[in-house]
Amino acid sequence: MIDLRSDTVTRPTDEMRAAMATAEVGDDVWGDDPTVNRLEAVAADWLGKEAALFVASGTMGNQVAVMTHCRPGDEVLVEAEAHIYWYEVGGIARLAGAQPRPIRTPDGILTPELVRGAVREENIHYPTPRLLCLENTHNRAGGKVHRLPEFRSVVDHAHSMGLKVHLDGARLANAAVAQGIPMREAAAGVDSVMCCLSKGLCAPVGSVLAGTKAFIAEARRNRKVLGGGMRQAGILAAAGLISIERMTDRLREDHQLAKEIAESLADVPGVLCDPGAVETNMVQVDLDRPAGPIVDALAREGVLCGTSGPTRIRLVTHHDVAGIRAGDVAGAFRAALA
Ligand code: TLP
């Protein structure tokens, strides 16, 4: 089976399993786990922030961030297709008690103008606009990169309007590699950033949330409310350290494979796929018919994938499919659509 459902399916490497087996651990809720402490220090430095917190998942990292920035009734500006709005079970409303305000964009990329248009002036009737959430790379926009000059200008603009900025950087390492810049530069200026270790970076579990020392101290309390105090979590942090230190550069191979898959799909009848739109490790495939039955047919042909719209299929490349041939994916599509 070629599993292109997500980069979340990656399994820990042999090196990770060995590091996990021998990790030095302690009770992290007491601050006693040396491996978690090391991961948090390394992650803070990686992301260019004062402090970091190891969390169970990207969803937990994003939601802890919103809970920490906002008070009940505050307004959170989000891009209308953002993961934090689409796929986190209404957490902004349920957990932070805040109100999301989705902003439509043509391509997932928020601009200063769009943010300005969404921030209302002070008025007794209105919620307080508190937080802007950005996403890089943007999942539902097909792994699109919010490139540095544009990214910085929207961050600066949000700050000038009195908003805090949280970055959902589940795949920020993909965005950094695609632009040839360090992570700290890709996260510069934001008040908080979440980055997943368990997607393309292959850790079995875990994400990191980074920000100022004061922000992370409060975030640690909010993680505890969610049941995220994980005790001997050094077993997991040991794998996360390898994600940060050794798994980022190879993401360029995933990007190359995604591009090759898109190129080989471009001339399959019944498929609309633009190789030029592939910026990182995702391929969006638009079909001339409903996607659900085609996903089932592709599974019968040995390719697993998911939908991201009624007639749209999403393919995600990652470490565990690195050896496949792009032409085999196109062959499965030809058979499935026949
Ligand atoms: N995304 C998953 C699914 O939830 C859709 C995937 O397969 O792509 N932010 C972004 C941008 C994400 O893509 C994801 C996961 C998360 C946050 C949440 O991370 P986890 O799954 O660790 O909670």
XYZ file of C-alpha atoms and ligand atoms in Angstrom:
361
model
C 0.000 0.000 0.000
C 1.167 3.540 -0.805
C -0.253 5.612 2.047
C -0.701 9.224 0.950
C -3.532 10.037 3.379
C -1.325 12.305 5.483
C 2.202 12.833 6.773
C 0.708 12.026 10.200
C 0.990 8.329 9.267
C 4.806 8.373 9.442
C 6.215 5.929 11.954
C 9.178 6.697 14.214
C 12.545 5.899 12.634
C 14.834 3.210 14.063
C 16.999 5.960 15.533
C 13.947 7.396 17.303
C 12.940 4.012 18.697
C 16.460 3.512 20.058
C 16.499 6.986 21.636
C 13.059 6.366 23.170
C 14.173 3.075 24.688
C 17.061 4.696 26.532
C 15.593 8.150 27.275
C 16.264 9.586 30.697
C 12.881 10.467 32.232
C 11.220 12.020 35.280
C 7.839 13.467 36.230
C 7.315 16.343 33.818
C 4.447 17.867 35.816
C 7.063 18.455 38.548
C 9.460 19.777 35.895
C 11.676 16.750 36.509
C 11.935 15.157 33.078
C 15.386 16.019 31.683
C 14.533 14.925 28.145
C 11.364 17.039 28.014
C 13.319 19.967 29.460
C 15.951 19.532 26.765
C 13.348 19.292 24.005
C 11.652 22.466 25.263
C 14.984 24.351 25.323
C 15.958 23.101 21.865
C 12.482 23.923 20.471
C 12.552 27.461 21.901
C 15.900 28.078 20.243
C 14.733 26.441 16.976
C 11.686 28.697 16.821
C 13.516 31.792 18.063
C 11.354 32.269 21.161
C 12.116 32.588 24.897
C 10.425 29.363 25.942
C 8.565 26.328 24.633
C 6.109 23.711 25.865
C 5.802 20.084 24.736
C 2.162 19.228 24.008
C 0.383 16.033 22.993
C -0.781 17.217 19.575
C -1.046 20.109 17.186
C -4.661 20.584 18.175
C -3.688 20.820 21.841
C -0.950 23.338 21.010
C -3.287 25.543 18.986
C -6.085 25.408 21.532
C -3.790 26.058 24.486
C -2.467 29.082 22.576
C -5.970 30.468 21.978
C -6.920 29.838 25.629
C -3.780 31.665 26.741
C -4.187 34.700 24.468
C -7.967 35.170 24.834
C -10.693 35.703 27.388
C -14.282 34.459 26.903
C -16.128 36.647 24.411
C -12.988 37.811 22.593
C -12.860 37.581 18.824
C -10.300 35.421 17.001
C -9.607 36.256 13.355
C -8.950 33.164 11.270
C -8.601 32.414 7.595
C -11.877 30.739 6.590
C -10.221 27.435 5.604
C -7.767 27.318 8.522
C -7.288 24.041 10.389
C -7.932 25.730 13.736
C -11.405 26.674 12.461
C -12.248 23.632 10.298
C -10.804 20.642 12.058
C -10.493 21.347 15.783
C -14.015 20.421 16.882
C -15.047 24.003 17.621
C -12.291 24.327 20.235
C -12.047 28.119 19.950
C -15.641 28.370 21.183
C -15.653 25.320 23.468
C -12.364 25.746 25.264
C -11.430 29.433 25.113
C -15.074 30.638 24.950
C -13.926 32.946 22.170
C -15.666 33.740 18.905
C -13.956 32.863 15.637
C -14.346 35.339 12.800
C -13.525 33.603 9.529
C -12.016 35.716 6.750
C -12.381 34.445 3.177
C -9.337 34.498 0.921
C -8.881 33.212 -2.649
C -5.820 31.126 -1.739
C -5.507 30.748 2.043
C -3.197 33.758 2.356
C -4.352 36.578 4.649
C -3.216 40.063 3.665
C -3.009 43.304 5.698
C -6.011 44.645 3.743
C -8.171 41.620 4.579
C -7.217 41.808 8.257
C -7.883 45.554 8.347
C -11.312 44.985 6.822
C -12.187 42.405 9.481
C -11.180 44.400 12.560
C -14.065 46.513 13.691
C -13.634 49.759 15.612
C -14.488 49.781 19.302
C -18.220 49.705 19.943
C -20.298 48.561 22.906
C -21.991 45.968 20.687
C -18.855 44.276 19.387
C -16.624 41.586 20.810
C -13.018 42.624 21.437
C -10.774 41.586 18.540
C -7.870 39.903 20.310
C -6.024 37.390 18.182
C -5.105 36.664 14.580
C -4.292 33.044 13.698
C -2.120 32.312 10.673
C -1.276 28.896 9.198
C 1.962 27.995 7.403
C 2.004 25.872 5.376
C -1.731 26.124 4.744
C -3.289 22.675 4.762
C -6.573 23.245 2.916
C -4.826 25.541 0.440
C -2.782 22.496 -0.624
C 0.367 22.999 1.459
C 0.767 26.578 0.276
C 3.614 28.628 1.729
C 2.925 32.052 3.235
C 6.169 33.610 2.010
C 8.326 35.749 4.218
C 7.798 39.351 3.100
C 4.014 38.918 2.880
C 3.909 36.938 6.108
C 5.852 39.596 8.012
C 3.693 42.386 6.663
C 0.454 40.773 7.865
C 2.004 40.044 11.291
C 3.206 43.645 11.635
C -0.139 44.970 10.488
C -2.032 42.827 13.022
C 0.239 44.097 15.793
C -0.337 47.690 14.724
C -4.077 47.049 15.144
C -3.544 45.755 18.693
C -3.957 42.053 17.867
C -1.769 39.210 19.106
C -0.659 36.713 16.448
C -0.587 32.925 16.786
C 0.978 30.821 14.043
C -0.318 27.311 13.398
C 2.981 26.016 12.107
C 2.003 22.344 12.077
C 4.115 22.173 8.901
C 6.298 25.236 9.436
C 9.369 23.099 8.767
C 8.009 22.466 5.253
C 7.499 26.218 4.799
C 11.036 26.952 6.031
C 12.664 24.315 3.815
C 10.647 25.451 0.779
C 11.934 29.010 1.261
C 15.453 28.035 2.285
C 15.197 29.941 5.575
C 15.718 28.902 9.216
C 12.671 28.110 11.365
C 13.304 31.086 13.646
C 13.012 33.385 10.646
C 9.779 31.716 9.502
C 8.361 32.263 13.013
C 9.846 35.723 13.623
C 7.443 38.370 14.903
C 4.576 36.102 15.988
C 3.568 36.012 19.642
C 3.174 32.246 19.668
C 3.909 29.404 17.290
C 2.907 25.742 17.320
C 4.909 23.241 15.335
C 4.161 19.517 14.943
C 6.915 16.937 15.396
C 4.612 14.065 14.476
C 3.893 14.908 10.825
C 6.668 15.033 8.231
C 9.240 15.041 11.042
C 8.228 11.462 11.963
C 7.940 11.610 15.774
C 5.230 9.217 16.994
C 3.482 11.850 19.152
C 3.843 15.499 20.022
C 4.059 19.141 19.064
C 5.740 22.186 20.564
C 4.267 25.572 21.401
C 6.671 28.495 21.778
C 6.416 32.121 22.952
C 7.584 34.404 25.728
C 8.435 32.963 29.149
C 5.292 34.523 30.644
C 3.103 33.161 27.826
C 4.500 29.643 28.182
C 4.064 29.708 31.983
C 0.355 30.421 31.497
C 0.141 27.953 28.593
C 1.560 25.268 30.913
C -1.392 25.845 33.250
C -3.833 25.644 30.336
C -2.209 22.427 29.099
C -2.810 21.010 32.595
C -6.530 21.938 32.439
C -6.792 19.888 29.251
C -5.201 16.874 30.916
C -1.952 17.437 29.062
C 0.439 16.972 32.009
C 2.150 13.869 30.643
C 4.512 12.655 33.421
C 7.393 10.575 31.947
C 6.948 12.211 28.566
C 10.696 12.121 27.938
C 10.072 8.830 26.124
C 8.232 10.901 23.496
C 10.455 13.966 23.721
C 13.480 11.787 22.859
C 11.940 11.151 19.443
C 10.975 14.816 19.109
C 14.591 15.882 19.579
C 15.566 13.731 16.609
C 12.717 15.305 14.595
C 14.154 18.761 15.168
C 17.809 17.909 14.868
C 17.792 15.424 12.009
C 14.512 15.190 10.105
C 13.936 18.691 8.759
C 16.337 18.891 5.811
C 14.997 15.725 4.194
C 11.566 17.387 3.759
C 12.861 18.690 0.425
C 12.653 15.075 -0.828
C 8.952 14.995 0.098
C 8.435 18.250 -1.813
C 10.219 16.859 -4.862
C 8.120 13.680 -4.826
C 4.888 15.701 -4.513
C 5.914 17.721 -7.536
C 6.683 14.550 -9.517
C 3.324 13.017 -8.577
C 1.524 16.180 -9.720
C 3.460 16.171 -12.988
C 2.568 12.544 -13.662
C -1.107 13.221 -12.855
C -1.354 16.281 -15.069
C -2.190 14.267 -18.204
C -4.499 11.666 -16.626
C -8.003 12.025 -18.178
C -10.679 13.178 -15.717
C -8.090 14.790 -13.443
C -7.195 18.433 -12.964
C -3.854 18.772 -11.230
C -1.486 21.727 -11.522
C 2.151 20.864 -10.772
C 2.852 24.601 -10.544
C 0.580 24.782 -7.489
C 2.657 22.240 -5.542
C 4.869 24.174 -3.143
C 5.536 21.584 -0.419
C 4.379 18.017 0.324
C 0.723 18.167 -0.721
C -0.986 17.588 -4.047
C -4.558 18.651 -4.699
C -6.323 16.626 -7.347
C -9.636 17.903 -8.716
C -11.872 15.339 -10.393
C -14.710 15.568 -12.879
C -16.854 13.447 -10.514
C -17.445 12.801 -6.766
C -14.216 11.981 -4.948
C -15.495 9.422 -2.403
C -15.907 6.422 -4.783
C -12.559 7.237 -6.425
C -10.820 7.177 -3.040
C -12.284 3.674 -2.545
C -11.199 2.586 -6.035
C -7.678 3.966 -5.445
C -7.446 1.901 -2.250
C -8.245 -1.189 -4.339
C -5.370 -0.127 -6.627
C -3.002 0.133 -3.645
C -3.047 3.911 -3.053
C -4.554 5.348 0.128
C -5.641 8.990 0.127
C -8.354 11.275 1.475
C -10.742 13.933 0.214
C -10.550 17.645 0.943
C -13.745 18.589 -0.892
C -16.654 16.887 -2.687
C -14.648 16.433 -5.896
C -11.144 16.949 -4.505
C -8.548 14.424 -3.402
C -5.543 15.286 -1.218
C -2.243 13.419 -1.521
C 0.486 13.977 1.064
C 4.073 12.795 0.647
C 6.293 11.864 3.592
C 9.289 9.849 4.791
C 7.512 6.471 4.684
C 6.666 6.736 0.961
C 10.010 8.193 -0.049
C 10.898 5.192 -2.218
C 7.783 5.090 -4.405
C 7.588 6.021 -8.080
C 5.348 8.935 -9.010
C 4.209 7.036 -12.105
C 2.680 4.301 -9.920
C 0.343 6.832 -8.329
C -0.718 8.100 -11.756
C -1.229 4.474 -12.863
C -3.560 3.869 -9.906
C -5.562 6.990 -10.826
C -5.892 5.841 -14.453
C -7.209 2.459 -13.275
C -9.524 3.953 -10.661
C -11.046 6.420 -13.116
C -11.412 3.922 -15.973
N -3.936 17.916 10.208
C -4.362 16.583 9.873
C -5.891 16.471 9.986
O -6.335 16.988 11.181
C -6.613 17.158 8.886
C -3.870 16.231 8.494
O -3.899 15.031 8.159
O -3.440 17.138 7.757
N -2.733 22.352 12.145
C -2.647 21.896 10.882
C -2.370 22.844 9.784
C -2.836 20.529 10.622
O -2.784 20.107 9.354
C -3.092 19.641 11.690
C -3.340 18.187 11.443
C -3.152 20.175 12.986
C -2.968 21.544 13.179
C -3.483 19.323 14.199
O -2.465 18.446 14.525
P -2.797 17.106 15.377
O -3.335 16.128 14.375
O -1.468 16.717 15.912
O -3.770 17.463 16.422
